PDB file of C-alpha atoms in Angstrom:
ATOM      1  CA  GLN A 668      34.321 154.075 -37.843  1.00 78.00           C
ATOM      2  CA  THR A 669      34.405 152.623 -34.302  1.00 81.00           C
ATOM      3  CA  LEU A 670      30.621 152.584 -34.149  1.00 79.00           C
ATOM      4  CA  LEU A 671      30.412 150.694 -37.448  1.00 81.00           C
ATOM      5  CA  GLY A 672      32.960 148.164 -36.172  1.00 83.00           C
ATOM      6  CA  CYS A 673      30.976 147.573 -32.957  1.00 87.00           C
ATOM      7  CA  SER A 674      27.532 147.400 -34.588  1.00 87.00           C
ATOM      8  CA  PRO A 675      27.620 143.654 -35.466  1.00 89.00           C
ATOM      9  CA  HIS A 676      28.576 142.850 -31.855  1.00 90.00           C
ATOM     10  CA  ILE A 677      25.873 145.128 -30.483  1.00 90.00           C
ATOM     11  CA  ALA A 678      23.297 143.563 -32.820  1.00 90.00           C
ATOM     12  CA  ALA A 679      24.348 140.064 -31.742  1.00 92.00           C
ATOM     13  CA  ALA A 680      24.165 141.053 -28.068  1.00 93.00           C
ATOM     14  CA  LEU A 681      20.656 142.494 -28.554  1.00 93.00           C
ATOM     15  CA  ALA A 682      19.532 139.353 -30.403  1.00 94.00           C
ATOM     16  CA  ASN A 683      20.909 137.183 -27.597  1.00 95.00           C
ATOM     17  CA  ALA A 684      19.179 139.359 -24.996  1.00 95.00           C
ATOM     18  CA  ARG A 685      15.838 139.024 -26.835  1.00 96.00           C
ATOM     19  CA  LEU A 686      16.296 135.275 -27.174  1.00 96.00           C
ATOM     20  CA  HIS A 687      17.162 134.985 -23.478  1.00 96.00           C
ATOM     21  CA  ALA A 688      14.048 137.009 -22.558  1.00 96.00           C
ATOM     22  CA  GLU A 689      11.866 134.756 -24.744  1.00 96.00           C
ATOM     23  CA  VAL A 690      13.309 131.612 -23.144  1.00 96.00           C
ATOM     24  CA  GLU A 691      12.721 133.035 -19.657  1.00 96.00           C
ATOM     25  CA  ASN A 692       9.130 133.992 -20.566  1.00 96.00           C
ATOM     26  CA  GLU A 693       8.446 130.463 -21.860  1.00 96.00           C
ATOM     27  CA  ARG A 694      10.062 128.944 -18.770  1.00 94.00           C
ATOM     28  CA  ALA A 695       7.890 131.125 -16.507  1.00 95.00           C
ATOM     29  CA  ARG A 696       4.797 130.199 -18.533  1.00 96.00           C
ATOM     30  CA  LEU A 697       5.543 126.477 -18.293  1.00 93.00           C
ATOM     31  CA  ARG A 698       6.190 126.753 -14.556  1.00 93.00           C
ATOM     32  CA  SER A 699       2.916 128.633 -14.120  1.00 94.00           C
ATOM     33  CA  ILE A 700       1.060 125.889 -16.004  1.00 94.00           C
ATOM     34  CA  LEU A 701       2.631 123.171 -13.834  1.00 94.00           C
ATOM     35  CA  ASP A 702       1.888 125.148 -10.667  1.00 94.00           C
ATOM     36  CA  GLN A 703      -1.814 125.412 -11.598  1.00 94.00           C
ATOM     37  CA  LEU A 704      -2.432 121.734 -12.408  1.00 93.00           C
ATOM     38  CA  PRO A 705      -4.788 119.856 -10.078  1.00 93.00           C
ATOM     39  CA  GLU A 706      -2.404 116.853 -10.122  1.00 95.00           C
ATOM     40  CA  GLY A 707       0.734 116.623  -8.038  1.00 94.00           C
ATOM     41  CA  ILE A 708       3.972 116.819 -10.005  1.00 95.00           C
ATOM     42  CA  ILE A 709       7.474 116.045  -8.789  1.00 93.00           C
ATOM     43  CA  ILE A 710      10.641 116.201 -10.886  1.00 93.00           C
ATOM     44  CA  SER A 711      13.804 114.566  -9.566  1.00 92.00           C
ATOM     45  CA  GLU A 712      17.349 114.887 -10.866  1.00 93.00           C
ATOM     46  CA  ALA A 713      19.161 111.683 -11.849  1.00 90.00           C
ATOM     47  CA  ASP A 714      22.635 112.661 -10.691  1.00 89.00           C
ATOM     48  CA  THR A 715      21.722 113.767  -7.140  1.00 89.00           C
ATOM     49  CA  GLY A 716      18.290 112.259  -6.492  1.00 86.00           C
ATOM     50  CA  SER A 717      17.165 115.666  -5.287  1.00 90.00           C
ATOM     51  CA  ILE A 718      13.765 117.101  -6.095  1.00 92.00           C
ATOM     52  CA  SER A 719      14.178 120.013  -8.479  1.00 92.00           C
ATOM     53  CA  TYR A 720      10.480 120.808  -8.901  1.00 94.00           C
ATOM     54  CA  ALA A 721       7.280 120.087  -7.011  1.00 94.00           C
ATOM     55  CA  ASN A 722       3.987 121.899  -7.199  1.00 95.00           C
ATOM     56  CA  ALA A 723       1.799 122.846  -4.242  1.00 94.00           C
ATOM     57  CA  THR A 724      -0.718 120.124  -5.112  1.00 95.00           C
ATOM     58  CA  ALA A 725       1.981 117.479  -4.612  1.00 92.00           C
ATOM     59  CA  ALA A 726       2.749 118.830  -1.155  1.00 92.00           C
ATOM     60  CA  VAL A 727      -0.947 118.856  -0.209  1.00 92.00           C
ATOM     61  CA  ILE A 728      -1.569 115.304  -1.450  1.00 92.00           C
ATOM     62  CA  LEU A 729       1.555 113.958   0.280  1.00 89.00           C
ATOM     63  CA  GLY A 730       0.801 115.900   3.469  1.00 89.00           C
ATOM     64  CA  VAL A 731       4.180 117.628   3.719  1.00 90.00           C
ATOM     65  CA  SER A 732       5.251 121.209   3.260  1.00 90.00           C
ATOM     66  CA  LEU A 733       6.854 122.223  -0.009  1.00 91.00           C
ATOM     67  CA  ASP A 734      10.079 123.032   1.875  1.00 91.00           C
ATOM     68  CA  ASP A 735      10.170 119.527   3.396  1.00 88.00           C
ATOM     69  CA  LEU A 736       9.468 118.023  -0.004  1.00 88.00           C
ATOM     70  CA  PHE A 737      12.498 119.778  -1.504  1.00 88.00           C
ATOM     71  CA  LYS A 738      14.663 118.466   1.363  1.00 87.00           C
ATOM     72  CA  MET A 739      13.785 114.843   0.537  1.00 85.00           C
ATOM     73  CA  ASN A 740      16.135 112.768  -1.577  1.00 81.00           C
ATOM     74  CA  VAL A 741      14.695 109.868  -3.559  1.00 79.00           C
ATOM     75  CA  ASN A 742      17.960 107.906  -3.472  1.00 69.00           C
ATOM     76  CA  GLN A 743      18.028 107.531   0.294  1.00 59.00           C
ATOM     77  CA  ASN A 744      16.456 104.554   1.993  1.00 44.00           C
ATOM     78  CA  SER A 745      13.700 104.654   4.595  1.00 39.00           C
ATOM     79  CA  GLN A 746      16.134 104.357   7.497  1.00 37.00           C
ATOM     80  CA  ALA A 747      17.667 107.687   6.528  1.00 36.00           C
ATOM     81  CA  TYR A 748      14.337 109.429   7.067  1.00 38.00           C
ATOM     82  CA  ALA A 749      13.268 107.869  10.336  1.00 38.00           C
ATOM     83  CA  SER A 750      15.034 108.742  13.544  1.00 36.00           C
ATOM     84  CA  ALA A 751      15.030 106.839  16.809  1.00 32.00           C
ATOM     85  CA  SER A 752      12.295 109.079  18.228  1.00 33.00           C
ATOM     86  CA  GLY A 753      10.052 108.339  15.250  1.00 41.00           C
ATOM     87  CA  VAL A 754      10.298 111.896  13.981  1.00 41.00           C
ATOM     88  CA  GLY A 755      11.342 112.245  10.385  1.00 45.00           C
ATOM     89  CA  HIS A 756      10.114 111.488   6.932  1.00 45.00           C
ATOM     90  CA  PRO A 757       9.327 107.886   6.022  1.00 46.00           C
ATOM     91  CA  LEU A 758      10.159 106.699   2.554  1.00 45.00           C
ATOM     92  CA  LEU A 759       6.973 107.335   0.627  1.00 55.00           C
ATOM     93  CA  PRO A 760       5.705 104.880  -2.012  1.00 59.00           C
ATOM     94  CA  TRP A 761       6.104 107.468  -4.771  1.00 64.00           C
ATOM     95  CA  ASN A 762       9.872 107.311  -4.214  1.00 70.00           C
ATOM     96  CA  PHE A 763       9.880 103.853  -5.770  1.00 76.00           C
ATOM     97  CA  ALA A 764       8.041 105.130  -8.850  1.00 81.00           C
ATOM     98  CA  ILE A 765      10.654 107.851  -9.305  1.00 83.00           C
ATOM     99  CA  ILE A 766      13.524 105.412  -8.729  1.00 83.00           C
ATOM    100  CA  ARG A 767      12.050 103.066 -11.347  1.00 85.00           C
ATOM    101  CA  ALA A 768      11.714 106.005 -13.761  1.00 88.00           C
ATOM    102  CA  LEU A 769      15.327 106.992 -13.077  1.00 86.00           C
ATOM    103  CA  SER A 770      16.306 103.476 -14.152  1.00 86.00           C
ATOM    104  CA  GLY A 771      14.490 104.007 -17.470  1.00 90.00           C
ATOM    105  CA  GLU A 772      11.101 102.455 -16.770  1.00 90.00           C
ATOM    106  CA  THR A 773       7.832 104.220 -17.573  1.00 92.00           C
ATOM    107  CA  MET A 774       4.917 103.416 -15.278  1.00 90.00           C
ATOM    108  CA  SER A 775       1.323 104.342 -16.010  1.00 91.00           C
ATOM    109  CA  SER A 776      -1.739 104.496 -13.741  1.00 89.00           C
ATOM    110  CA  GLN A 777      -0.252 102.777 -10.691  1.00 88.00           C
ATOM    111  CA  GLU A 778      -2.423 102.805  -7.557  1.00 89.00           C
ATOM    112  CA  MET A 779      -0.606 103.220  -4.251  1.00 86.00           C
ATOM    113  CA  VAL A 780      -1.879 103.473  -0.704  1.00 87.00           C
ATOM    114  CA  MET A 781       0.320 105.603   1.504  1.00 86.00           C
ATOM    115  CA  THR A 782       0.169 106.889   5.030  1.00 85.00           C
ATOM    116  CA  ARG A 783       0.770 110.614   5.280  1.00 87.00           C
ATOM    117  CA  PRO A 784       2.818 112.032   8.159  1.00 86.00           C
ATOM    118  CA  ASP A 785      -0.452 113.006   9.924  1.00 87.00           C
ATOM    119  CA  GLY A 786      -1.484 109.318   9.922  1.00 87.00           C
ATOM    120  CA  LYS A 787      -4.182 109.638   7.243  1.00 89.00           C
ATOM    121  CA  LYS A 788      -4.175 106.936   4.568  1.00 89.00           C
ATOM    122  CA  VAL A 789      -4.592 108.174   1.008  1.00 90.00           C
ATOM    123  CA  THR A 790      -4.843 106.321  -2.268  1.00 91.00           C
ATOM    124  CA  ILE A 791      -2.974 107.921  -5.125  1.00 91.00           C
ATOM    125  CA  LEU A 792      -2.943 107.137  -8.817  1.00 92.00           C
ATOM    126  CA  SER A 793       0.459 107.861 -10.308  1.00 91.00           C
ATOM    127  CA  SER A 794       2.368 107.736 -13.559  1.00 93.00           C
ATOM    128  CA  SER A 795       6.105 108.257 -13.888  1.00 93.00           C
ATOM    129  CA  ALA A 796       8.613 108.477 -16.690  1.00 94.00           C
ATOM    130  CA  PRO A 797      12.301 109.184 -17.189  1.00 95.00           C
ATOM    131  CA  LEU A 798      13.392 112.546 -18.553  1.00 95.00           C
ATOM    132  CA  ARG A 799      15.850 112.055 -21.391  1.00 94.00           C
ATOM    133  CA  THR A 800      18.155 114.267 -23.391  1.00 93.00           C
ATOM    134  CA  ARG A 801      18.176 114.333 -27.167  1.00 92.00           C
ATOM    135  CA  TRP A 802      20.793 111.540 -26.987  1.00 93.00           C
ATOM    136  CA  SER A 803      18.565 109.312 -24.750  1.00 91.00           C
ATOM    137  CA  MET A 804      20.610 109.964 -21.615  1.00 94.00           C
ATOM    138  CA  ILE A 805      18.416 109.968 -18.489  1.00 94.00           C
ATOM    139  CA  THR A 806      18.717 113.286 -16.681  1.00 94.00           C
ATOM    140  CA  GLY A 807      15.808 112.968 -14.291  1.00 94.00           C
ATOM    141  CA  ALA A 808      12.347 111.606 -13.671  1.00 94.00           C
ATOM    142  CA  VAL A 809       8.871 113.020 -13.416  1.00 94.00           C
ATOM    143  CA  ILE A 810       5.940 111.637 -11.459  1.00 93.00           C
ATOM    144  CA  VAL A 811       2.382 112.884 -11.837  1.00 94.00           C
ATOM    145  CA  PHE A 812      -0.207 111.778  -9.306  1.00 92.00           C
ATOM    146  CA  GLN A 813      -3.662 112.488  -7.988  1.00 94.00           C
ATOM    147  CA  ASP A 814      -5.551 111.682  -4.807  1.00 93.00           C
ATOM    148  CA  ILE A 815      -8.253 109.109  -5.579  1.00 93.00           C
ATOM    149  CA  THR A 816      -9.160 108.339  -1.961  1.00 90.00           C
ATOM    150  CA  ALA A 817     -12.724 109.655  -2.346  1.00 88.00           C
ATOM    151  CA  GLN A 818     -13.325 107.643  -5.534  1.00 90.00           C
ATOM    152  CA  LYS A 819     -11.981 104.459  -3.915  1.00 87.00           C
ATOM    153  CA  SER A 820     -14.208 105.036  -0.876  1.00 87.00           C
ATOM    154  CA  LEU A 821     -17.286 105.423  -3.100  1.00 90.00           C
ATOM    155  CA  GLU A 822     -16.299 102.295  -5.016  1.00 88.00           C
ATOM    156  CA  GLN A 823     -15.960 100.353  -1.759  1.00 87.00           C
ATOM    157  CA  GLN A 824     -19.344 101.600  -0.512  1.00 89.00           C
ATOM    158  CA  LYS A 825     -20.961 100.617  -3.819  1.00 90.00           C
ATOM    159  CA  ASN A 826     -19.447  97.127  -3.615  1.00 89.00           C
ATOM    160  CA  GLU A 827     -20.597  96.724  -0.004  1.00 89.00           C
ATOM    161  CA  PHE A 828     -24.124  97.824  -0.940  1.00 89.00           C
ATOM    162  CA  LEU A 829     -24.261  95.417  -3.900  1.00 89.00           C
ATOM    163  CA  SER A 830     -22.965  92.593  -1.719  1.00 88.00           C
ATOM    164  CA  PHE A 831     -25.548  93.381   0.969  1.00 87.00           C
ATOM    165  CA  ALA A 832     -28.386  93.685  -1.579  1.00 85.00           C
ATOM    166  CA  SER A 833     -27.360  90.430  -3.252  1.00 85.00           C
ATOM    167  CA  HIS A 834     -27.325  88.653   0.108  1.00 83.00           C
ATOM    168  CA  GLU A 835     -30.749  90.039   1.044  1.00 82.00           C
ATOM    169  CA  LEU A 836     -32.241  88.992  -2.295  1.00 84.00           C
ATOM    170  CA  ARG A 837     -30.943  85.431  -1.874  1.00 84.00           C
ATOM    171  CA  THR A 838     -32.356  85.008   1.619  1.00 79.00           C
ATOM    172  CA  PRO A 839     -36.117  84.450   1.806  1.00 67.00           C
TER     173      PRO A 839
END
């Protein structure tokens, strides 16, 4: 009698456990996909400005460790990152893309030149968008970017060659 009375609750608990396991498997699969992408991805939370997700590619492109990336806050200004001795994290250009996404704006294929902490200049192509709930409330922002420094360098070399060749052809 007691077993029959508990069986609907046990069945519901088992169904919830299976559903929870399926959700966790899908979450792990999605995270694995994001981790493997060749583009950098950063997700920021709207309420705190903290970075809730970043893949290793983002850290490599930006020239910071993943731990340092998670310590950054997109809502702080550049003065908060730089100390008097010059040590610290400058406000990176991608912060502005995230801040614009947090205000509801979607940006696509924006080129930015940034200086990494090691002093190397890199050109990145980025797109950002707000993350919204079913009720259109902004809960965060995502930015996806890739390093296009090599492509820009080749483009510049091509333009210089064409300019040089054009000049040589015009001069007798």
